[in-house]
Amino acid sequence: MTRFGRWYIGTIGLTGVAALAFSVYSLSRMPFDYRVLVLAVLTWVSGSFAVRVPAVPATIYVSEAFFFTLVLLFGGAPAAVCLAIDGLLISIRRKNREPHRIIFNIAEPTISVLTASSVFYLIYGGPPLSVRAAPGVGAALLPVAAMAAVYFLLNSGLNAVAVASETGSSPYRVWREHFMWLSLNYFGGASVALLLAVNWPNLSPGALGVVVPLVVILWFTFKTSMDRAQDANQHLTELNRLYLSTVETLAMAIDAKDQITHGHIRRVQGYAAGLAKAIGVSDTREIRAIEAAALLHDMGKLAVPEHILNKPGKLTASEYDQVKLHSSVGAQILSAIDFPYPVVPIVRHHHENWDGTGYPDGLRGVDIPLGARIMAVVDCYDALTSDRPYRPALSDEEALAIIEARKGAMYDPIVADAFVKVHSEISAEVNVPGRDASAFQGLLHAPVPPLPPAVIVSAGGASAEVSATLLALSDLAAQIGGHTTVEDLAVALGWRIRQTIPCDLLVFYLRDRVSDDLVAVHASGTDGDVVKGLRLRTGEGLSGWVALNRTTIMNSSGALDLADRRRLMSAALDSALATPLLARDHVVGVLTLYGTARDAFTSEHQQVVEFAARQSGPALERALSFDQDRMASLFDAETGLPNEKYLDRVLASAVYVGKADGPKPGILLLVDVQRGTGIDPDDGAALAPRPADVLLRLAATARMVVRVTDLVFRTGEHEVTILMSDSSSEAMATVARRVTEAMYAAAASGQGTSIESAFALFPEHAAEPADLPRAVRARRQVMLSSVSP
């Protein structure tokens, strides 16, 4: 229960205890009358005929006729004790074990009936009717009506407050919707009680039995009405659920339109509903309006172009004007729907400012709907604490400081202060889903629209230099694009571009054809080694957005691309210029330049980069194909192992060449010899071909006994060669022995396979690392010659 609920039940309980104590004392001083017991039993039995009030945790009974009769005939004390016992019996029958409910069920009717009886005798001015009969029905009619009215108001009012303390609704609203129309039941019971009391001396037990069926009929009629009301309420609940489902479907359409703020509207809904309750909004219609408007407040974005919505950079004045239309357009779209709640005003005015400088209508102060004022604060908070294309997410503290600074100008001070106070509690209940751009990756493969010819506009004497550089870049891309590696081409193109455009870092991101990720294959400039190899999902960060939308972006924050690598950078990259690399019908990648200064790039730089990208895209695609073809020629097609050409490239690489104090490589040659089917081709005769799985088993066995840094190659039809760095004669001999033993153990029969080996070391057996393959074969030939007959 809420703090108020506990205080309320405690107060009712203490007052009820005092009232019950007084009633018990008064009853103990009265002479015994069996009629009191009869009426009490009738009250308790009729209490079994309960009627559930639709949609609220409350139940009413039809026992008013009997305990009102007790009040009229014997005073308030017997009636109060009777209802206290009835409340206890109700709790037992309903198996209610919650102490606060038991206390309330006993105390509330005791207080209500004792107060109502006091009002009756105050107006009536005489003793109970069992002591002195009333002169007529008319004399007691007004006091009885007052008693019924007081009992109804107290009984229904106290219950309404209890229900409201549990549900968080307004007590008056609960009373008006669920209890007000029950007054007829109370007045009907009081009328029956007056007839019984006035005619009590003339009533026989049989005559009293006639009254009981009337009460049963009253209960049945009332219960039927309640059941119908419950069915109608359930129908309305189903309609409301269908309405909310429709609203959520519209919200999903907005999320699909604006991929960058995916999940934003759902979080705003949670924040808005929580804040509304925190500042005291208790009207269910207002709460539901705020929840629906939170889902639909960005409906107008359906009319804003996607490239503007998702642009990772500053909007131009015309672009911002288009974005501002979304509130009025959204309200216009939604005005065609007959909402049961005031949704449209919230949607229209959620960008109005407290000081009147907002849009679309320039409302100010309390003229702005409360729901819109709430929406303005929570919408801003979620935007600030979420990653956006133009900046990374801010911390909670930074976002709250901005809201504090803007209150009184942009935001209602009361709403802003309340959100700062309760935001941590609300945030704990709000789900924050991540963004998934996978649904948009197919856009990468959409046909590329024809690009207009580039027109380079340069100022001053730099125009000739720019033109010369671009012509050189164009010639370079055309001449070597299909005859060099991606890395070599990227180095050459990047050098030319950096000659023209000053930047701190230049990165070529190319699309991985398997995962559709962007991979930084080349990075030159400050911290290039940190950025190289970086992967970005499609639509992620600055360059991911450029790849997805095929649109150049300028002077947005470069930090959006770096994620966790930002902490490894020596300087913050506050600017970036990124443009897509296109070839034929798809995106090849993105060319991105980064700068440490704000607004480091100009429109002329953008033209140069776009021209360079047009030349580079097709060239890089050809270089990718060249790399793939080149790599395919370096692997054995039968086993998948790197071949002798690959071995030659490794031995000629900078790892070994030109480093006197570098690693001293050696190679171990293993030859699979088929005993009984021929001799080795190096010894003059051809061997029968062996299955590839034998060599694969030989290679796998070799990998098991060598170091992770050692490489295994297929260098002949029956050969496997192991390249070992920093090796020795002893290590080579040990590896050869272990491989031979393992191969014998793995063979189905030890007679079918034999391994011969030879090794060569640099510089003992070869003047250069590249000469090791020839040296090892020469050493093996010497070994074979020495054992020949």
PDB file of N, CA and C in Angstrom, residues 368-403:
ATOM      1  N   ILE A 368      -0.075  25.766 -22.928  1.00  0.00           N
ATOM      2  CA  ILE A 368       0.390  24.501 -23.499  1.00  0.00           C
ATOM      3  C   ILE A 368      -0.258  23.361 -22.714  1.00  0.00           C
ATOM      4  N   PRO A 369      -0.873  22.377 -23.370  1.00  0.00           N
ATOM      5  CA  PRO A 369      -1.492  21.267 -22.643  1.00  0.00           C
ATOM      6  C   PRO A 369      -0.486  20.583 -21.715  1.00  0.00           C
ATOM      7  N   LEU A 370      -0.958  20.154 -20.547  1.00  0.00           N
ATOM      8  CA  LEU A 370      -0.067  19.532 -19.569  1.00  0.00           C
ATOM      9  C   LEU A 370       0.641  18.320 -20.155  1.00  0.00           C
ATOM     10  N   GLY A 371      -0.093  17.511 -20.911  1.00  0.00           N
ATOM     11  CA  GLY A 371       0.526  16.339 -21.525  1.00  0.00           C
ATOM     12  C   GLY A 371       1.665  16.709 -22.453  1.00  0.00           C
ATOM     13  N   ALA A 372       1.509  17.823 -23.185  1.00  0.00           N
ATOM     14  CA  ALA A 372       2.563  18.281 -24.087  1.00  0.00           C
ATOM     15  C   ALA A 372       3.770  18.780 -23.300  1.00  0.00           C
ATOM     16  N   ARG A 373       3.534  19.435 -22.159  1.00  0.00           N
ATOM     17  CA  ARG A 373       4.653  19.892 -21.323  1.00  0.00           C
ATOM     18  C   ARG A 373       5.440  18.710 -20.761  1.00  0.00           C
ATOM     19  N   ILE A 374       4.724  17.673 -20.364  1.00  0.00           N
ATOM     20  CA  ILE A 374       5.390  16.456 -19.893  1.00  0.00           C
ATOM     21  C   ILE A 374       6.185  15.820 -21.021  1.00  0.00           C
ATOM     22  N   MET A 375       5.567  15.744 -22.209  1.00  0.00           N
ATOM     23  CA  MET A 375       6.212  15.115 -23.362  1.00  0.00           C
ATOM     24  C   MET A 375       7.487  15.855 -23.754  1.00  0.00           C
ATOM     25  N   ALA A 376       7.469  17.174 -23.653  1.00  0.00           N
ATOM     26  CA  ALA A 376       8.638  17.959 -24.047  1.00  0.00           C
ATOM     27  C   ALA A 376       9.854  17.585 -23.198  1.00  0.00           C
ATOM     28  N   VAL A 377       9.661  17.416 -21.900  1.00  0.00           N
ATOM     29  CA  VAL A 377      10.779  17.101 -21.003  1.00  0.00           C
ATOM     30  C   VAL A 377      11.306  15.688 -21.253  1.00  0.00           C
ATOM     31  N   VAL A 378      10.406  14.708 -21.293  1.00  0.00           N
ATOM     32  CA  VAL A 378      10.870  13.317 -21.414  1.00  0.00           C
ATOM     33  C   VAL A 378      11.402  13.033 -22.811  1.00  0.00           C
ATOM     34  N   ASP A 379      10.838  13.706 -23.822  1.00  0.00           N
ATOM     35  CA  ASP A 379      11.335  13.550 -25.192  1.00  0.00           C
ATOM     36  C   ASP A 379      12.772  14.048 -25.286  1.00  0.00           C
ATOM     37  N   CYS A 380      13.040  15.200 -24.673  1.00  0.00           N
ATOM     38  CA  CYS A 380      14.399  15.752 -24.662  1.00  0.00           C
ATOM     39  C   CYS A 380      15.353  14.825 -23.907  1.00  0.00           C
ATOM     40  N   TYR A 381      14.939  14.345 -22.752  1.00  0.00           N
ATOM     41  CA  TYR A 381      15.810  13.485 -21.941  1.00  0.00           C
ATOM     42  C   TYR A 381      16.208  12.224 -22.702  1.00  0.00           C
ATOM     43  N   ASP A 382      15.244  11.578 -23.340  1.00  0.00           N
ATOM     44  CA  ASP A 382      15.577  10.351 -24.057  1.00  0.00           C
ATOM     45  C   ASP A 382      16.465  10.634 -25.256  1.00  0.00           C
ATOM     46  N   ALA A 383      16.226  11.755 -25.936  1.00  0.00           N
ATOM     47  CA  ALA A 383      17.078  12.113 -27.072  1.00  0.00           C
ATOM     48  C   ALA A 383      18.515  12.368 -26.613  1.00  0.00           C
ATOM     49  N   LEU A 384      18.677  13.045 -25.482  1.00  0.00           N
ATOM     50  CA  LEU A 384      20.023  13.361 -24.994  1.00  0.00           C
ATOM     51  C   LEU A 384      20.775  12.121 -24.532  1.00  0.00           C
ATOM     52  N   THR A 385      20.074  11.147 -23.966  1.00  0.00           N
ATOM     53  CA  THR A 385      20.737   9.954 -23.419  1.00  0.00           C
ATOM     54  C   THR A 385      20.788   8.813 -24.412  1.00  0.00           C
ATOM     55  N   SER A 386      20.476   9.068 -25.688  1.00  0.00           N
ATOM     56  CA  SER A 386      20.549   8.058 -26.740  1.00  0.00           C
ATOM     57  C   SER A 386      21.589   8.480 -27.765  1.00  0.00           C
ATOM     58  N   ASP A 387      22.236   7.481 -28.394  1.00  0.00           N
ATOM     59  CA  ASP A 387      23.154   7.778 -29.487  1.00  0.00           C
ATOM     60  C   ASP A 387      22.369   8.371 -30.646  1.00  0.00           C
ATOM     61  N   ARG A 388      22.849   9.466 -31.153  1.00  0.00           N
ATOM     62  CA  ARG A 388      22.247  10.094 -32.329  1.00  0.00           C
ATOM     63  C   ARG A 388      23.317  10.216 -33.412  1.00  0.00           C
ATOM     64  N   PRO A 389      22.902  10.360 -34.666  1.00  0.00           N
ATOM     65  CA  PRO A 389      23.892  10.413 -35.747  1.00  0.00           C
ATOM     66  C   PRO A 389      24.891  11.544 -35.582  1.00  0.00           C
ATOM     67  N   TYR A 390      24.484  12.628 -34.938  1.00  0.00           N
ATOM     68  CA  TYR A 390      25.348  13.801 -34.854  1.00  0.00           C
ATOM     69  C   TYR A 390      26.135  13.884 -33.555  1.00  0.00           C
ATOM     70  N   ARG A 391      25.923  12.922 -32.589  1.00  0.00           N
ATOM     71  CA  ARG A 391      26.715  12.920 -31.359  1.00  0.00           C
ATOM     72  C   ARG A 391      26.442  11.643 -30.584  1.00  0.00           C
ATOM     73  N   PRO A 392      27.414  11.230 -29.758  1.00  0.00           N
ATOM     74  CA  PRO A 392      27.182  10.072 -28.891  1.00  0.00           C
ATOM     75  C   PRO A 392      26.211  10.424 -27.768  1.00  0.00           C
ATOM     76  N   ALA A 393      25.712   9.406 -27.092  1.00  0.00           N
ATOM     77  CA  ALA A 393      24.776   9.618 -25.986  1.00  0.00           C
ATOM     78  C   ALA A 393      25.459  10.347 -24.836  1.00  0.00           C
ATOM     79  N   LEU A 394      24.693  11.221 -24.166  1.00  0.00           N
ATOM     80  CA  LEU A 394      25.177  11.895 -22.973  1.00  0.00           C
ATOM     81  C   LEU A 394      24.853  11.053 -21.740  1.00  0.00           C
ATOM     82  N   SER A 395      25.559  11.299 -20.669  1.00  0.00           N
ATOM     83  CA  SER A 395      25.264  10.608 -19.420  1.00  0.00           C
ATOM     84  C   SER A 395      23.983  11.178 -18.816  1.00  0.00           C
ATOM     85  N   ASP A 396      23.402  10.448 -17.844  1.00  0.00           N
ATOM     86  CA  ASP A 396      22.198  10.929 -17.169  1.00  0.00           C
ATOM     87  C   ASP A 396      22.445  12.288 -16.523  1.00  0.00           C
ATOM     88  N   GLU A 397      23.609  12.443 -15.883  1.00  0.00           N
ATOM     89  CA  GLU A 397      23.912  13.689 -15.199  1.00  0.00           C
ATOM     90  C   GLU A 397      23.977  14.858 -16.176  1.00  0.00           C
ATOM     91  N   GLU A 398      24.610  14.636 -17.340  1.00  0.00           N
ATOM     92  CA  GLU A 398      24.705  15.698 -18.336  1.00  0.00           C
ATOM     93  C   GLU A 398      23.329  16.066 -18.878  1.00  0.00           C
ATOM     94  N   ALA A 399      22.494  15.058 -19.141  1.00  0.00           N
ATOM     95  CA  ALA A 399      21.158  15.319 -19.675  1.00  0.00           C
ATOM     96  C   ALA A 399      20.303  16.080 -18.671  1.00  0.00           C
ATOM     97  N   LEU A 400      20.364  15.678 -17.408  1.00  0.00           N
ATOM     98  CA  LEU A 400      19.573  16.361 -16.384  1.00  0.00           C
ATOM     99  C   LEU A 400      20.049  17.795 -16.172  1.00  0.00           C
ATOM    100  N   ALA A 401      21.351  18.020 -16.309  1.00  0.00           N
ATOM    101  CA  ALA A 401      21.875  19.385 -16.179  1.00  0.00           C
ATOM    102  C   ALA A 401      21.334  20.273 -17.302  1.00  0.00           C
ATOM    103  N   ILE A 402      21.205  19.724 -18.499  1.00  0.00           N
ATOM    104  CA  ILE A 402      20.655  20.496 -19.619  1.00  0.00           C
ATOM    105  C   ILE A 402      19.185  20.821 -19.377  1.00  0.00           C
ATOM    106  N   ILE A 403      18.433  19.846 -18.868  1.00  0.00           N
ATOM    107  CA  ILE A 403      17.019  20.093 -18.570  1.00  0.00           C
ATOM    108  C   ILE A 403      16.873  21.163 -17.491  1.00  0.00           C
TER     109      ILE A 403
END
